[in-house]
CSV table of C-alpha atoms in Angstrom, one decimal:
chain,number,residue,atom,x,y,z
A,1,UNK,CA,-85.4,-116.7,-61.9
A,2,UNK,CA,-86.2,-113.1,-62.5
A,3,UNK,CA,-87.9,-110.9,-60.5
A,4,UNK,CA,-89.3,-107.3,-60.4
A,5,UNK,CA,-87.1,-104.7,-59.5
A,6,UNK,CA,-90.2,-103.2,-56.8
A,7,UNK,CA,-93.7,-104.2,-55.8
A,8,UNK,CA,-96.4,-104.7,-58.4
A,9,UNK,CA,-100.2,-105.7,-58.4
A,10,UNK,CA,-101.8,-107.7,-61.3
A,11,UNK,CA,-105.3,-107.6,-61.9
A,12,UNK,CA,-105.8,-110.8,-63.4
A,13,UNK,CA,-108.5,-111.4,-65.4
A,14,UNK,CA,-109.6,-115.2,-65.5
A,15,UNK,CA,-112.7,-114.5,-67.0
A,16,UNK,CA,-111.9,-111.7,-69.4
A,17,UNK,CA,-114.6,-108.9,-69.2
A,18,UNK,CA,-117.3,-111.9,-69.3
A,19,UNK,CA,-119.8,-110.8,-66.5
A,20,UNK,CA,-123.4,-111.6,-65.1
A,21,UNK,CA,-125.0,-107.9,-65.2
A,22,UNK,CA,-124.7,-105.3,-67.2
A,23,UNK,CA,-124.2,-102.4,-65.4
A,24,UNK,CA,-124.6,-99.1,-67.5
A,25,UNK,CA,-121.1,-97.6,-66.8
A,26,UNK,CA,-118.8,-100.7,-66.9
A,27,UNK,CA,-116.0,-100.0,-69.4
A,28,UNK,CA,-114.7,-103.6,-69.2
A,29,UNK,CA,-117.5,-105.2,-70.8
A,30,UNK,CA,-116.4,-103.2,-74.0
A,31,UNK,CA,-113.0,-105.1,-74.0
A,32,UNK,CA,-115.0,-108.7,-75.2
A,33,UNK,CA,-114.6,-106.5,-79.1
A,34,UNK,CA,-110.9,-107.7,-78.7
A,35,UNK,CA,-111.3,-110.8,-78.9
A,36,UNK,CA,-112.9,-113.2,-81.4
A,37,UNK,CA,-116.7,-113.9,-81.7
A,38,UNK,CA,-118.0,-116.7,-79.8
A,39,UNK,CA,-114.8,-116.8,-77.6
A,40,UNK,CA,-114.4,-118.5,-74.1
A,41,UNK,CA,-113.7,-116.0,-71.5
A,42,UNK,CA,-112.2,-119.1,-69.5
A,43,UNK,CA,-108.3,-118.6,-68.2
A,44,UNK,CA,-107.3,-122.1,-69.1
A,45,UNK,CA,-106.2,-124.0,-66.6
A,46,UNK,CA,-102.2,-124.4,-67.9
A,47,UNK,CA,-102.1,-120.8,-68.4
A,48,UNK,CA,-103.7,-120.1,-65.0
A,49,UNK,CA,-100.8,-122.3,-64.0
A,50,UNK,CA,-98.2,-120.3,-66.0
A,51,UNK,CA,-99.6,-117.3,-64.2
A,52,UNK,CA,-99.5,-118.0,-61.2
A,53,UNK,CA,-95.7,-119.8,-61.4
A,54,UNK,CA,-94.5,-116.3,-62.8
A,55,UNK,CA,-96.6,-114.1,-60.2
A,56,UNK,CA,-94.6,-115.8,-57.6
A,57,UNK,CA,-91.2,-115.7,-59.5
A,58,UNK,CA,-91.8,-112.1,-60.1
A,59,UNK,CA,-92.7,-110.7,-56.8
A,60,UNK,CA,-90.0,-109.7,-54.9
A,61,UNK,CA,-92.2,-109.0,-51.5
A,62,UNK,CA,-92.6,-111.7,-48.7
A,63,UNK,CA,-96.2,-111.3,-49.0
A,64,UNK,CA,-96.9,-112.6,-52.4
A,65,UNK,CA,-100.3,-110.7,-53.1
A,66,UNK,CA,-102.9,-111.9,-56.1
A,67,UNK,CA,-105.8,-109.8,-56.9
A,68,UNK,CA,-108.3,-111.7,-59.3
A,69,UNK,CA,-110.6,-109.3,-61.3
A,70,UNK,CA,-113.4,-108.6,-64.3
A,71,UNK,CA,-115.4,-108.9,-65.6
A,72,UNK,CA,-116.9,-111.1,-62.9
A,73,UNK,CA,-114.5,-113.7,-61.8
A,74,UNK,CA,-116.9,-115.6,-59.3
A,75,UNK,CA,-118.7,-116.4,-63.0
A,76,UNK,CA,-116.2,-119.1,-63.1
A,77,UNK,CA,-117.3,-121.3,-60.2
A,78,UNK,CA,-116.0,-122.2,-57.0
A,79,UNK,CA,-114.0,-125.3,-58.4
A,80,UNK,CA,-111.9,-123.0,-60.3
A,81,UNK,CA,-110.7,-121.2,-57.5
A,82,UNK,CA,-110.1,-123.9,-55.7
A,83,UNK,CA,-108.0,-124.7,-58.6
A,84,UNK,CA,-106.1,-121.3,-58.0
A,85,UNK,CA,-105.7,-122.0,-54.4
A,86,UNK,CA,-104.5,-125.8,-55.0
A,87,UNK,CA,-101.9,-123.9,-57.3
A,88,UNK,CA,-101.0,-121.5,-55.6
A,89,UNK,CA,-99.8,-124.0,-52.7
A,90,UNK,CA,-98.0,-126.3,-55.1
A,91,UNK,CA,-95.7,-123.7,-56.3
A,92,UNK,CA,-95.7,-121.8,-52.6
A,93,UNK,CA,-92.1,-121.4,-51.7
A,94,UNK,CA,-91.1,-122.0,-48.2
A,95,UNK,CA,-90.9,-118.9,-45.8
A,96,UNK,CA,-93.6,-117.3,-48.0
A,97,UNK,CA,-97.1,-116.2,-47.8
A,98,UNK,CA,-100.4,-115.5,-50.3
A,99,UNK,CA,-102.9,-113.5,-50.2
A,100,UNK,CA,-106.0,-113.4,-52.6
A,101,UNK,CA,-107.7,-110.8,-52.9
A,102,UNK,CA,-111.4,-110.9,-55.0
A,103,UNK,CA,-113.3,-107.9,-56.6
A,104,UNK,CA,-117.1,-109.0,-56.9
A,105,UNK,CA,-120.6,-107.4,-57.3
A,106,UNK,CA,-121.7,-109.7,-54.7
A,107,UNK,CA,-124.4,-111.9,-56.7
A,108,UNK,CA,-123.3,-115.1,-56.8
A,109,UNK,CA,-122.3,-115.5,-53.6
A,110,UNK,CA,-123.5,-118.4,-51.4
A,111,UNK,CA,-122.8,-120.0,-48.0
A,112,UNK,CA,-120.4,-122.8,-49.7
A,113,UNK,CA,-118.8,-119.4,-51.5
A,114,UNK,CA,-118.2,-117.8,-48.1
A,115,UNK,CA,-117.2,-120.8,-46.4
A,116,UNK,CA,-113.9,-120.7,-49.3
A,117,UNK,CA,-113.4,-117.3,-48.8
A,118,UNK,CA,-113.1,-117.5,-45.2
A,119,UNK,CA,-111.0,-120.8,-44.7
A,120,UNK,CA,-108.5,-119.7,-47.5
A,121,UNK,CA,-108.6,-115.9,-45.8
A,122,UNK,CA,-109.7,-114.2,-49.0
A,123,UNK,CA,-109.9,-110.0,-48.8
A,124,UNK,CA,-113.3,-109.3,-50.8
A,125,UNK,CA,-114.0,-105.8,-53.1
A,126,UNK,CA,-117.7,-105.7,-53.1
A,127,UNK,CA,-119.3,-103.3,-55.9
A,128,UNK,CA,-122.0,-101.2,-54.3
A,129,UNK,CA,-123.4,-97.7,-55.0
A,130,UNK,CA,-125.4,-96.7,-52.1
A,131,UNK,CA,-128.9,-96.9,-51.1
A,132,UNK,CA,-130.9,-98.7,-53.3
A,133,UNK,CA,-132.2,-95.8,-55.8
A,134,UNK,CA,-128.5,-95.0,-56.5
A,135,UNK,CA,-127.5,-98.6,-56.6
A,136,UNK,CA,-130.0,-99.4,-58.9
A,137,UNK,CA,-129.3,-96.6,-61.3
A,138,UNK,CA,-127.0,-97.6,-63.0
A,139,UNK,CA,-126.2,-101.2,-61.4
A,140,UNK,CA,-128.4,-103.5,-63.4
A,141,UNK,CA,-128.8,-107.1,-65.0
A,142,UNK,CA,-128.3,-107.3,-68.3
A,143,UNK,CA,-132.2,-107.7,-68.6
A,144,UNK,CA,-132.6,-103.9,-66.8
A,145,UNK,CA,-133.4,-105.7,-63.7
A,146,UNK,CA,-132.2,-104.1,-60.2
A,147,UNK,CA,-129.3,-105.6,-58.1
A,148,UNK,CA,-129.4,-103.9,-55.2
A,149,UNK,CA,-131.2,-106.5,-53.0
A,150,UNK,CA,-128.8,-109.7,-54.6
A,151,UNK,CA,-125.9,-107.7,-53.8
A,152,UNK,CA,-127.0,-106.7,-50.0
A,153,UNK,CA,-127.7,-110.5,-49.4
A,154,UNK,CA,-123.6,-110.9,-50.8
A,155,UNK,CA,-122.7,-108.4,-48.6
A,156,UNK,CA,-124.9,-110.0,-45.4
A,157,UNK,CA,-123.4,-113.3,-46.1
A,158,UNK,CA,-119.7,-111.9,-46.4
A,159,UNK,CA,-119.9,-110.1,-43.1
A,160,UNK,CA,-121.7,-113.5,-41.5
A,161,UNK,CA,-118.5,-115.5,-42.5
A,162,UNK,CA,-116.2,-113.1,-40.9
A,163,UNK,CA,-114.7,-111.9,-44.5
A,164,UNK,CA,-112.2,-108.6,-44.9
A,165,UNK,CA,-114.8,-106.9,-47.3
A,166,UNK,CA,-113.8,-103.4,-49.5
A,167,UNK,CA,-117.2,-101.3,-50.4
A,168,UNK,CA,-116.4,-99.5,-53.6
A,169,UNK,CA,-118.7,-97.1,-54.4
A,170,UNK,CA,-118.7,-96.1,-58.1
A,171,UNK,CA,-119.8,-92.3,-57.8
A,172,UNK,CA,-121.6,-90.7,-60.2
A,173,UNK,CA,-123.7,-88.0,-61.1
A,174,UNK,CA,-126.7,-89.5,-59.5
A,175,UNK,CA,-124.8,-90.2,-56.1
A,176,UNK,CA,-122.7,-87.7,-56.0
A,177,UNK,CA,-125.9,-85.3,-55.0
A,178,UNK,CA,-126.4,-86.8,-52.2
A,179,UNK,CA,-123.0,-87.9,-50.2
A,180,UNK,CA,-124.1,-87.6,-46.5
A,181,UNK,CA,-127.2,-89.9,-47.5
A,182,UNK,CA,-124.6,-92.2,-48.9
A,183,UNK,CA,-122.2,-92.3,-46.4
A,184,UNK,CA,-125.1,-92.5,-44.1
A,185,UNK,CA,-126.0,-95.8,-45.6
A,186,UNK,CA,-123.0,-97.5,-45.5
A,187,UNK,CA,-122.4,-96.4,-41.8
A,188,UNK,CA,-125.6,-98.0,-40.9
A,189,UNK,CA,-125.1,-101.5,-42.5
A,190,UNK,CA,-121.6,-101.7,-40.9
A,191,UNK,CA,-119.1,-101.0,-43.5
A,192,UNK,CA,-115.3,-101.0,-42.1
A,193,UNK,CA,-113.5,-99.8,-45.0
A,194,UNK,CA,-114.9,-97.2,-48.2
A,195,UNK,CA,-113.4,-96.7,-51.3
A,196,UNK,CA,-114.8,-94.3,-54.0
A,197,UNK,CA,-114.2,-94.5,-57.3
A,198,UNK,CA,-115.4,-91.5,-59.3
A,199,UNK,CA,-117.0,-91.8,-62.6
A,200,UNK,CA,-115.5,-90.1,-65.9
A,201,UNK,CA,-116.9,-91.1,-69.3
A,202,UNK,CA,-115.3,-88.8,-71.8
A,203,UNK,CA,-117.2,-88.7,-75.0
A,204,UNK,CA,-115.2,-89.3,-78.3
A,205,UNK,CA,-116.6,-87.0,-80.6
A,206,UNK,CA,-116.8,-83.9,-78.2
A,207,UNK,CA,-113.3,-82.9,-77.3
A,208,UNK,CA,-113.1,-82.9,-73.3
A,209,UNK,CA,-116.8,-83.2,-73.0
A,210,UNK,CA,-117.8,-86.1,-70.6
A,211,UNK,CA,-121.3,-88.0,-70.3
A,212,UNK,CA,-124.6,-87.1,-68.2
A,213,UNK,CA,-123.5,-89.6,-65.8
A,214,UNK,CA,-120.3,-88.3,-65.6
A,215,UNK,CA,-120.0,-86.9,-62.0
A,216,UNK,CA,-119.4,-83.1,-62.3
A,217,UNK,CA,-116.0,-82.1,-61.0
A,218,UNK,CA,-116.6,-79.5,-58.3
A,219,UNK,CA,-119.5,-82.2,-56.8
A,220,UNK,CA,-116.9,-84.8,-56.8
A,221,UNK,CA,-115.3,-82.1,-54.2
A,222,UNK,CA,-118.3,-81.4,-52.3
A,223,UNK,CA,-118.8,-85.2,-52.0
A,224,UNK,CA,-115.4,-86.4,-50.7
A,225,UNK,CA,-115.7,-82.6,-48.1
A,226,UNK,CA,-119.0,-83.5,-47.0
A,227,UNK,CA,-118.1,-87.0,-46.2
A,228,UNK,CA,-114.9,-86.2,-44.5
A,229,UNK,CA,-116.3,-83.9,-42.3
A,230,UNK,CA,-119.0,-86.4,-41.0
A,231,UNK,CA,-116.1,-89.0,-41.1
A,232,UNK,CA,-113.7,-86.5,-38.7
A,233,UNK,CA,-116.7,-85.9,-36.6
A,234,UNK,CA,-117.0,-89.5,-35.4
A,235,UNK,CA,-115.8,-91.8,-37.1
A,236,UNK,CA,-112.3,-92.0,-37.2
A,237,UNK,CA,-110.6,-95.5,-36.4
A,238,UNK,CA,-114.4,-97.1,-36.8
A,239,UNK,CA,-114.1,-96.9,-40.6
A,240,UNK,CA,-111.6,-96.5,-42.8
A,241,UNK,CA,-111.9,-94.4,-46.5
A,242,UNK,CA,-109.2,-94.9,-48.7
A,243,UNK,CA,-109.0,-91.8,-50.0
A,244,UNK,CA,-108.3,-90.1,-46.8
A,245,UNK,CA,-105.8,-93.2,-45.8
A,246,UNK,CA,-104.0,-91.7,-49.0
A,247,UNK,CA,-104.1,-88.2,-48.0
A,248,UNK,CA,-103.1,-88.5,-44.7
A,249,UNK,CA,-99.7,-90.8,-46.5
A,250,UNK,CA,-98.2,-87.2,-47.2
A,251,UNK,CA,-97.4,-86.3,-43.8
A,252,UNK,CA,-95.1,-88.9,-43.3
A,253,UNK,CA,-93.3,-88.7,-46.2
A,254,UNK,CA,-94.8,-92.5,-47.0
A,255,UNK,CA,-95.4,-93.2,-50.7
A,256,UNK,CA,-98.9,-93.3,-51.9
A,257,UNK,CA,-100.3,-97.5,-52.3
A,258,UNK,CA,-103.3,-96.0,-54.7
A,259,UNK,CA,-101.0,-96.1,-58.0
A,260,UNK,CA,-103.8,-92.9,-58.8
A,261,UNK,CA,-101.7,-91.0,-56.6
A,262,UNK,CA,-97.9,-91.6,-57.1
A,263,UNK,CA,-95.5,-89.4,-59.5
A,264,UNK,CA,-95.7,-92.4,-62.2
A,265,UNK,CA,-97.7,-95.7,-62.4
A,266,UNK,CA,-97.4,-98.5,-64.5
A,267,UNK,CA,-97.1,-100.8,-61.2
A,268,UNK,CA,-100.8,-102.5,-61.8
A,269,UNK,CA,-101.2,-103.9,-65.3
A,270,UNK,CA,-103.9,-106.5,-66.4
A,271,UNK,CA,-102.9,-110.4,-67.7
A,272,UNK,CA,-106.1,-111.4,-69.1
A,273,UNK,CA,-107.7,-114.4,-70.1
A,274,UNK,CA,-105.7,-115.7,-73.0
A,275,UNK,CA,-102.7,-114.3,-71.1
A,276,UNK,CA,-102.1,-111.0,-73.1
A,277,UNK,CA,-100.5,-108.5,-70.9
A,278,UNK,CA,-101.7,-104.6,-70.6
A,279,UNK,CA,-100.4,-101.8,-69.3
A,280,UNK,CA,-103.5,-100.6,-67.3
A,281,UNK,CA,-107.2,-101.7,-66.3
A,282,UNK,CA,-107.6,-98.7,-68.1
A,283,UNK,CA,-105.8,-99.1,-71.1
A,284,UNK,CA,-106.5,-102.2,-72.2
A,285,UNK,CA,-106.4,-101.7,-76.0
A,286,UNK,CA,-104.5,-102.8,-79.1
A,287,UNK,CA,-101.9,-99.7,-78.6
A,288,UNK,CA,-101.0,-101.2,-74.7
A,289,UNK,CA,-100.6,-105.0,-75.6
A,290,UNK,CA,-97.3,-105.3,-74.4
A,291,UNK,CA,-97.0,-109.2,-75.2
A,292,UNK,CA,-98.3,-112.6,-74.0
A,293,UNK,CA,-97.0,-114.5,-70.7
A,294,UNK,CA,-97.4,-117.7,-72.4
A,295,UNK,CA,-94.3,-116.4,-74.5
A,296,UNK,CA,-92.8,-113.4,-72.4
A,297,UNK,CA,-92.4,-114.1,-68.7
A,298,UNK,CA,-94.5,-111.8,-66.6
A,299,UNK,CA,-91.1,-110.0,-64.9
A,300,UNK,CA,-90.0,-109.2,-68.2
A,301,UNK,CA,-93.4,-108.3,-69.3
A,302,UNK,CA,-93.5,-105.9,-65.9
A,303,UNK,CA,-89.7,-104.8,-67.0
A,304,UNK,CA,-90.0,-104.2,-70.2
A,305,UNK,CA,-89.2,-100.6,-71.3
A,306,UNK,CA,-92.6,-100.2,-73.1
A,307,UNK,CA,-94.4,-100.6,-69.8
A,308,UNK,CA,-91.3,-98.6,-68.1
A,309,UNK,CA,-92.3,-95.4,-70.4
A,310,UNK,CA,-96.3,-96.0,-69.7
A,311,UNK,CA,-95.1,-95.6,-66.2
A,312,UNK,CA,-92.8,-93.1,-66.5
A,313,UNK,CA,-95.5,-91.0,-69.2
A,314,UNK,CA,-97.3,-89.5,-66.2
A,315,UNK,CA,-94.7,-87.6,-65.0
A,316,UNK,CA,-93.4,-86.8,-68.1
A,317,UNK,CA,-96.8,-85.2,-69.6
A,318,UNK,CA,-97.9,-83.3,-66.0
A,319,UNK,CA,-98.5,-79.7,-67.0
A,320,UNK,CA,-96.8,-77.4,-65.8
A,321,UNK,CA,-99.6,-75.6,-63.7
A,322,UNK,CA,-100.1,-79.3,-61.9
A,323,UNK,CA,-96.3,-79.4,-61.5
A,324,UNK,CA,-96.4,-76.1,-59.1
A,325,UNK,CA,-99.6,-77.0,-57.5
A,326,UNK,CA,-99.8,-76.5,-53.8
A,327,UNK,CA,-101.4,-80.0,-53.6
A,328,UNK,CA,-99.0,-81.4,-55.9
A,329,UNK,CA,-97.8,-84.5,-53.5
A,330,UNK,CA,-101.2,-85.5,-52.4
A,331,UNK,CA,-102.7,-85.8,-56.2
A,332,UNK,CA,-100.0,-85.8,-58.9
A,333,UNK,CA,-102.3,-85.6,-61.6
A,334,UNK,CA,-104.4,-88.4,-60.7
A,335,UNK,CA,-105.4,-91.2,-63.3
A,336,UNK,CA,-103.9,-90.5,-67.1
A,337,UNK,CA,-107.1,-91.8,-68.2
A,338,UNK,CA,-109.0,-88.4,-67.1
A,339,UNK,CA,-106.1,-86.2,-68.1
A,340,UNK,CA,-107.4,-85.0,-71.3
A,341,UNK,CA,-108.5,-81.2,-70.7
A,342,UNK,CA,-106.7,-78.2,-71.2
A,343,UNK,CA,-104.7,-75.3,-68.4
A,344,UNK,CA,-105.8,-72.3,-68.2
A,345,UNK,CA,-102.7,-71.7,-70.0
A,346,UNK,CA,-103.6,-74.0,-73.3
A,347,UNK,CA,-101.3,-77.0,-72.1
A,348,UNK,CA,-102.9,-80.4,-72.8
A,349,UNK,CA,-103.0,-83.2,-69.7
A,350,UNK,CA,-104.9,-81.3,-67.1
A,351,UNK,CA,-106.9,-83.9,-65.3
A,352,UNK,CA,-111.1,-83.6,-65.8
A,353,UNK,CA,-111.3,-84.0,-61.8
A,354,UNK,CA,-109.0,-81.0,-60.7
A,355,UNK,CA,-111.3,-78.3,-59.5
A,356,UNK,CA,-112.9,-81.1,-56.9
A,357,UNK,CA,-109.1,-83.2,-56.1
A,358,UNK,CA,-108.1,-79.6,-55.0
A,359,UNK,CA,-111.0,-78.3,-53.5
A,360,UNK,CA,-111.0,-81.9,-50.8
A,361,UNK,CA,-106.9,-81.8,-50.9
A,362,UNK,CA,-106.8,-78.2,-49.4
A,363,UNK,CA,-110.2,-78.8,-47.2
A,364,UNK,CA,-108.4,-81.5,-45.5
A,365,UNK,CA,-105.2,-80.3,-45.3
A,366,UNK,CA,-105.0,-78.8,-41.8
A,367,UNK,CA,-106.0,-82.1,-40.3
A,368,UNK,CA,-103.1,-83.9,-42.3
A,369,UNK,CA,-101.1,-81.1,-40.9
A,370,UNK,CA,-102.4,-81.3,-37.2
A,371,UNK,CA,-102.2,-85.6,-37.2
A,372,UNK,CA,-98.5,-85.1,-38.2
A,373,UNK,CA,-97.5,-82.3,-35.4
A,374,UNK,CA,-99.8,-85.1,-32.5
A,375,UNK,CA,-97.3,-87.7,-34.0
A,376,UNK,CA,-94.3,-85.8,-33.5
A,377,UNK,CA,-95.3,-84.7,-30.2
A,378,UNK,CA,-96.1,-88.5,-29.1
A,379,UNK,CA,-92.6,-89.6,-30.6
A,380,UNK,CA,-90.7,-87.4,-29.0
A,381,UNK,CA,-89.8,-85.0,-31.5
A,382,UNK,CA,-89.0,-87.4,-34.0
A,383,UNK,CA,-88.3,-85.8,-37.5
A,384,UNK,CA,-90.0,-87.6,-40.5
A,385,UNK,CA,-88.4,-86.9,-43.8
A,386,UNK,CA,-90.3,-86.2,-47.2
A,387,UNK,CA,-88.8,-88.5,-49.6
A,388,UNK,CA,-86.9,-87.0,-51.9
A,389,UNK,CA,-86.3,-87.9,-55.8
A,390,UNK,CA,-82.8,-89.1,-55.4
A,391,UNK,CA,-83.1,-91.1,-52.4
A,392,UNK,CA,-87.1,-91.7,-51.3
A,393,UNK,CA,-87.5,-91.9,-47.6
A,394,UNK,CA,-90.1,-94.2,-46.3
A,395,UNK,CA,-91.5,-93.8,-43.1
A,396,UNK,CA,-92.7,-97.1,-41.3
A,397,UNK,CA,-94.5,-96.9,-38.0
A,398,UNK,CA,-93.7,-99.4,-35.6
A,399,UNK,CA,-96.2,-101.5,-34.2
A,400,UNK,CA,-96.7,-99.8,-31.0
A,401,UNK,CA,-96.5,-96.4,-32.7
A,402,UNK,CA,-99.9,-94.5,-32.9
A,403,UNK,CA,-100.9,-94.8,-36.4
A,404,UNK,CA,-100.9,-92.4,-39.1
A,405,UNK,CA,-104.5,-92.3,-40.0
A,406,UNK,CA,-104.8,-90.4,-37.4
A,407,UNK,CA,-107.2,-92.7,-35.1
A,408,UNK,CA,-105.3,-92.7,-31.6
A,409,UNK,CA,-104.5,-96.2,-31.8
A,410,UNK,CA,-101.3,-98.2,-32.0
A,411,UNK,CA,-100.6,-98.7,-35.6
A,412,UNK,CA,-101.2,-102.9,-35.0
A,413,UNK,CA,-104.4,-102.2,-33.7
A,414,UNK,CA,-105.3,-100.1,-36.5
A,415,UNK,CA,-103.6,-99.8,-40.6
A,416,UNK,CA,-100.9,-102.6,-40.4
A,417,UNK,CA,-101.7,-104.9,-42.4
A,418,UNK,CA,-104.1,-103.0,-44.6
């Protein structure tokens, strides 16, 4: 039995890209031109099977996590995940633990969906934009109908059943103009945890030009300021934004979990529903089709030195002017996907996003810095080491230890287990 040399997530892909809407900036409903005409975006059941044996071979953590993407995977039916789940305990070894996690736009959720979700302790990414003019922008059916109030009544029936729900917040042109409106919102109808995800839609035929929807880079800086400041004025430890979980990793020399923002990436590639294997959500295309786990085991598949070099690519191609950036370690070029612009000095990779990563990377920085002096002082003094490239050093907090994110609780009252 062989298993991966370090941690990895899958986004698994049971449905392919088959979804219920048709939202306007989805780039995986593209992917169905892979595939045949007419085919069934259906993960068979003795490849789901395969899967999920060779996800739990694979993994070398105690925590054995699945994360089950789209598409829309909730377009399968609540029978077929509780075929995953009946799986997933068959081939459970002892002394080990699952976790599912589901991303979702929330539609087809209903009380005997929340129920599942909540008994079998489920984590839930729910897709939503903002109020509902923003929402509905771009967020449609794929008649041009509005979503906004079918996803709020997912949402309402998550947080009745007690389920761990992400917000992502696709942000866009549109949204990006108004970020303490948005924030706003999602304070007000409870939201624990945030996660943005900004929008880049390079356009083909115009050499580092980008869409109208696009959100511009210096707004995408002016959003993430704007909502950190209201976010450091009150509401630290009440909710939690990923991006600012991320940030504040650097002060404690921890690694990044957002494979975004670590030196090299390759750690979350996409089996989909034929069980092809690709190097990236983002890459999913003829040139990163690495294989098939119905013929290559997944560990190799995560191994191989194809997906080793995709990996190992993003570190290789950083410009030099990134390299020496003073926000280097929080950022690291970002996503490959929006590194196709230009440095000031003519060198190709520079990432679209730059001008608004650094703008919110140096904004926050003193509060990094200030969180990390309150957690030396409260430890006595301890020194925490940045890791270095021979030998990484990985700081853990100890249960009782305040946590890093900077809230004033104990870290078991707070990030552990996030």
């Amino acid at each position: 039995m062989t298993k991966a040399s370090r941690s990895f997530q899958v986004f698994a892909k049971p449905a392919g890209p088959a979804c219920n809407l048709g939202c306007d900036y989805c780039y995986y409903l593209k992917k169905e031109g892979l595939y045949p005409k007419g085919e069934s975006f259906r993960l068979p059941e003795e490849i789901l099977e395969k899967y999920i044996v060779q996800h739990i071979d694979a993994s070398p953590d105690e925590v054995i996590r699945f994360s089950w993407h789209g598409g829309e995977p909730t377009v399968l039916g609540l029978d077929y995940f509780r075929k995953i789940v009946e799986l997933q305990r068959k081939h459970r070894p002892a002394k080990r633990r699952i976790a599912n996690g589901l991303q979702t736009n929330g539609i087809l959720l209903d009380e005997e969906w929340c129920r599942f979700l909540a008994t079998e302790s489920f984590s839930v990414g729910l897709s939503l934009d903002g109020p509902q003019p923003v929402h509905d922008w771009h967020r449609l059916t794929k008649n041009r109908k509005p979503t906004f109030e079918l996803t709020m009544r997912g949402y309402e029936l998550l947080r009745r059943h007690g389920i761990s729900c992400d917000l992502l917040c696709v942000v866009h042109a549109q949204n990006a103009r108004t970020p303490a409106e948005v924030y706003r919102f999602f304070k007000q109808i409870g939201a624990t945890y945030l996660s943005f995800l900004p929008l880049v839609e390079p356009q083909p035929d115009s050499p580092g030009g980008v869409s109208s929807d696009t959100v511009p880079a210096e707004a995408w800086g002016v959003f993430l300021c704007t909502i950190f400041d209201e976010w450091l004025s009150g509401d630290i430890g009440r909710i939690k934004v990923q991006i600012f979980e991320e940030a504040t990793r650097t002060a404690f020399g921890q690694e990044h979990s957002l494979c975004l923002f670590r030196p090299t990436c390759g750690d979350v590639p996409v089996v989909e529903h034929n069980g092809d294997f690709y190097s990236c959500d983002h890459f999913v295309d003829a040139e990163h089709h690495l294989g098939n786990i119905r013929e290559t085991p997944l560990a190799e598949l995560l191994e191989s030195p194809a997906q080793r070099a995709f990996g190992q690519s993003k570190l290789k191609t950083l410009p030099r002017d990134c390299q020496t950036c003073e926000v280097r370690e929080m950022c690291h070029g970002e996503c490959p996907k929006n590194r196709f612009l230009r440095t000031p000095h003519g060198e190709p990779g520079l990432n679209y996003l730059c001008p608004g990563y650094k703008r919110f990377f140096s904004h926050c920085r003193p509060f990094i810095e200030g969180v990390a002096e309150e957690w030396l002082r409260q430890t006595g003094g301890q020194q925490i080491s940045p890791p270095s490239k021979a030998s990484p050093k990985i700081y853990q907090p100890g249960r009782n230890d305040p946590c890093p994110c900077g809230s004033g609780l104990k870290y078991k009252k707070c990030c552990l287990g996030k």
